[in-house]
Amino acid sequence: MLRNDIEITPDLVRSHGLKPDEYQRILDLIGREPTLTELGIFSAMWNEHCSYKSSKRWLRTLPTTGPKVVIGPGENAGVVDIGDGQVAVFKMESHNHPSYIEPYQGAATGVGGILRDVFTMGARPIAAMNALRFGAPDHPKTRHLVSGVVAGVGGYGNAFGVPTVGGEVNFHTRYDGNCLVNAFALGLANRDGIFLSEAKGVGLPVVYLGAKTGRDGVGGATMASAEFDDTIEEKRPTVQVGDPFTEKRLLEACLELMASGAVIAIQDMGAAGLTCSAVEMGAKGDLGIELDLDKVPVREERMTAYEMMLSESQERMLMVLEPAKEAEAKAIFAKWELDFAVVGVTTDDLRFRIRHQGEVVADLPIKDLGDQAPEYDRPWTVPPRPAPLHAADVPGPADVAAALLSMIGSPDMASRRWVFEQYDSLVQGNTAQIPGGDSGIVRVDGTTKGLAVSADVTPRYCEADPFEGGKQAVAECWRNLTAVGADPIAATDNLNFGNPEKPEIMGQFVMAIKGIGEACRALDFPIVSGNVSLYNETHGRGILPTPAIAGVGLLPEIDKRASIAFKTAGDAVLLVGGHGDHLGQSIYLREILGREDGPPPPVDLAAERRNGDFVRTLIRAGTATACHDLSDGGLGAALAEMAIAGATGARIVLDGLVPHVALFAEDQARYIVTVAAGNAEAVLADARAAGVDVERIGTVGGSELTLGDAGTISVKRLTDAHEGWFPAFMAG
Amino acid sequence: MKSAVVVFPGSNRERDMAAALTKVSGTAPMMVWHQDTTLPDVDLVVLPGGFSYGDYLRSGAIAARSPIMAAVREKAAEGVRVLGVCNGFQILTEAGLLPGALMRNAGLKFVCREVKLSVANADTDFTRAYGAGAVLRCPVAHHDGNYFADPETLARLEGDGRVAFRYADGTNPNGSVNDIAGILNDAGTVLGMMPHPENLIEALHGGTDGRGLFESVVTTLAA
């Protein structure tokens, strides 16, 4: 056991992830050498994961306000108004490094952490999603990671009782040594029932709630702020262990507690546990916090102050209590059999003071811990843009139908049923759209409103051009919400990148943010919460830049929504947004020609908006019988997915078009909509009036998908190819 | 119809069940805490789905020993109808109110999907609204739904018409013996089933096949 007053050597500083100049900053701030506990506290507060020191400058450029935004970034989750005095509370957060080291627990505690972020604010979680990226399917670790991560996401969310209604799974060799696990949660609260972390009032009890503190996760946030190397197995003890049963009790107890009026401020213990939560509460409220660690409920003996302050044991909360309500609050936690301990007090001296066994082991200026954290304007270079790739220079396949079959059965396009059937998508009884549609949809309990959620990013686009890729991630999310009939309200971002100390990586980050910002502004789709995960590198090789965007949309009447399935024979198939010819970075190029080149499709945000608004109107009017956005795999993949979902074919006309270009181009701002045949002419006329490019390309019906003269495939074969890959891969 | 839903720590489908009971019977159930030792005067007691006590021991094992279960046993003995769904079914077997056991799914994974159920006995308090031979859609969502009983017990269940529901059309999601999805006690007053009829009761859910179960109980009790 290390003593608290040991000499702080350069090695010790380095092992805490602090650079020499950062350590000097500490010395300047406090005017003396820190104790070991204090060094740990600085390391926890100043690592990349907690301080956003490389990203802050750029995050400030994102649009974060709007008429429906109640609370933007800076709290545990973003809050937006959904009418009737209700708000939606949501955020997405990464748990990448822990999930690579220990896939089940890493993913499980990722889900646990994001759920806690949402219910800390007083919202009951009503939907979850997760965006997962794994290495190449044939990499020896991939199956192990997929299996563990999916089981961990399900194991936690299912027991907690939140429906998982959406998400993404991608494979690429650039994630071989660094998988991504981004967990999203959406909660529902009353607008006047939101709780914040800002402490108020001097001399008030600071209360510890939930599970006991152990040694798990000590140093986790610092680990998450470093690259991986061969010592990774040694980092296993830094991964926390999840207990969804305790989390479920903590949820119920916290919501009861909040209803009782006992909570003045509340903060969950996430990264860097007790340290971050206490500092956050004090610093936001302009108050000091004094903690007595002898009062902290522990599950291991002889824990040091250092370990207690840095433990990332799960399912814990810290709150400032209304003293008059102490007995009532205690009784609620006793009922749920959870720990409730007064561990400290708010003070007026702006110090963060920690006592342990009669000694003061840390005494730091509380505001400086957050405010004085280093902030970097890291050098960055604009990534070179790929040379244009003209459709005429992209050869066609020998057999267009066979190419489509192969594409929809490829790792990135195949059905995710193997994954999402391990998630409870129905619990709470409000699910209107399970995974497999453009967005997941849940009803707002007790109302006729619905909330749609979608998580999107196309990392290969971001790699080729982070600016257009960033725009595209936002546009696709907005489009997916639109495609079910929802009004997109706002989004959360989870920015996963490599080492920001490399100018080319920082350049990816900066350009992606610029793209995201531009798209969010153009689509009135503000970013209200988010998370940055940097240093996603192994042996010096970064992941594909992966700025995942998760959006929330409102369906004023949940019955006015669309699904992707073809429904009725005779329905007209309409293409909104026109035929495309952009094959750069397409699935066709990669899966059929084995090439990953060219620029990604450019995103025309005005067209996105115009076309999307037109589609949404059709859905709301009840005219659209099915709707699907066009993205990976283009028109051909979208038609195949609609046919598979509806177990019904269609006859598509491609007169005068080059089949592989028309079918596989990934131009943006496009949808397929089906309408009753009798409505088609009127819809086309409306489109002309609105300046939207809509054309009829075919008719629903039969048991085959006919692609002009280019080929015909039975829906059965499409289904077998689409559904077959994932189970076969995992059984492999 | 007066009903009660027992809430254990870790229950997570108690609200779904309450909503279904309210929507079908017109009356909201009373929610009863597991630490209570008495049940109100009701016609139906429901043990809902979830992960009581985290299911860290065998699923349902700890809940089966919680204070409220003595009262559930008493009510069952009096002939009050008892319904256990998913974790509730697991608790009923652990409590000895129904025979057999629910083991880990044959595929070893949690499974949430829609299956087909055939009504194996339409002459019960829980199934009569369906009619003989009916096949209905119903979702499942569980990790431990693989029903098992020894051969004698199984023969007795089958011989006495105590199998209420069977997975149909090759949709058995968990490896249950004889495709068993739900069974009754000897008196036909206690039903345990793994599928979730409470999650398929309105247009929003994409169907109403689950309503028949609740309608059956309402009709039975009104008679």
Tab-separated table of C-alpha atoms in Angstrom, chain A residues 124 157-161 242-246 248-249 252 335-337 418 420-432 443 558-559 561, chain B residues 7-16 23 33-35 50-54 56 109-114 139-141 198-199 202-205:
chain	number	residue	atom	x	y	z
A	124	ARG	CA	-36.928	7.239	-16.445
A	157	GLY	CA	-30.093	-3.521	-20.486
A	158	ASN	CA	-32.399	-6.542	-20.355
A	159	ALA	CA	-32.160	-6.946	-16.606
A	160	PHE	CA	-32.464	-3.211	-16.033
A	161	GLY	CA	-35.607	-3.244	-18.126
A	242	GLY	CA	-21.636	-4.148	-13.641
A	243	ASP	CA	-24.631	-5.065	-11.506
A	244	PRO	CA	-27.853	-4.254	-13.354
A	245	PHE	CA	-29.957	-5.444	-10.435
A	246	THR	CA	-28.457	-2.768	-8.203
A	248	LYS	CA	-32.519	-1.037	-11.364
A	249	ARG	CA	-33.005	-0.556	-7.607
A	252	GLU	CA	-36.395	3.243	-8.582
A	335	LYS	CA	-36.610	-0.138	1.289
A	336	TRP	CA	-34.539	-0.762	-1.855
A	337	GLU	CA	-31.724	-2.228	0.252
A	418	TRP	CA	-28.365	-12.266	-34.435
A	420	PHE	CA	-30.753	-7.500	-31.686
A	421	GLU	CA	-32.608	-10.643	-30.692
A	422	GLN	CA	-30.282	-10.771	-27.707
A	423	TYR	CA	-31.686	-7.424	-26.610
A	424	ASP	CA	-35.089	-7.048	-25.013
A	425	SER	CA	-36.702	-4.589	-27.410
A	426	LEU	CA	-40.218	-4.840	-25.972
A	427	VAL	CA	-40.043	-4.323	-22.215
A	428	GLN	CA	-42.160	-1.387	-20.952
A	429	GLY	CA	-44.811	-2.220	-23.546
A	430	ASN	CA	-44.392	0.939	-25.603
A	431	THR	CA	-42.231	-0.245	-28.491
A	432	ALA	CA	-43.677	0.601	-31.902
A	443	ARG	CA	-44.542	5.590	-27.402
A	558	ILE	CA	-47.556	7.772	-33.180
A	559	ASP	CA	-50.098	6.136	-35.480
A	561	ARG	CA	-45.598	6.584	-38.904
B	7	VAL	CA	-43.338	-6.368	-7.429
B	8	PHE	CA	-39.978	-7.857	-6.507
B	9	PRO	CA	-36.723	-5.903	-6.578
B	10	GLY	CA	-35.586	-6.485	-10.159
B	11	SER	CA	-39.073	-6.965	-11.625
B	12	ASN	CA	-39.210	-5.014	-14.872
B	13	ARG	CA	-42.426	-5.939	-16.648
B	14	GLU	CA	-44.765	-5.028	-13.821
B	15	ARG	CA	-45.821	-1.867	-15.651
B	16	ASP	CA	-46.429	-3.756	-18.890
B	23	LYS	CA	-56.597	-2.028	-20.811
B	33	TRP	CA	-44.419	-5.078	-2.617
B	34	HIS	CA	-42.528	-8.338	-2.090
B	35	GLN	CA	-41.907	-7.542	1.577
B	50	GLY	CA	-38.047	-9.318	-14.907
B	51	PHE	CA	-34.874	-10.346	-13.162
B	52	SER	CA	-35.919	-10.580	-9.511
B	53	TYR	CA	-32.872	-10.210	-7.287
B	54	GLY	CA	-30.888	-10.012	-10.515
B	56	TYR	CA	-27.928	-14.089	-9.789
B	109	LYS	CA	-28.313	-16.705	-25.359
B	110	PHE	CA	-31.042	-14.307	-24.295
B	111	VAL	CA	-33.720	-14.354	-26.967
B	112	CYS	CA	-36.280	-11.648	-27.749
B	113	ARG	CA	-38.444	-12.468	-30.743
B	114	GLU	CA	-41.972	-13.250	-31.793
B	139	PRO	CA	-43.241	-12.366	-28.114
B	140	VAL	CA	-40.713	-14.019	-25.830
B	141	ALA	CA	-37.840	-12.295	-24.030
B	198	GLU	CA	-48.948	-8.461	-22.111
B	199	ASN	CA	-46.691	-7.163	-24.893
B	202	GLU	CA	-52.871	-3.279	-28.937
B	203	ALA	CA	-52.309	-1.975	-32.458
B	204	LEU	CA	-49.103	-0.247	-31.367
B	205	HIS	CA	-47.632	-3.665	-30.562
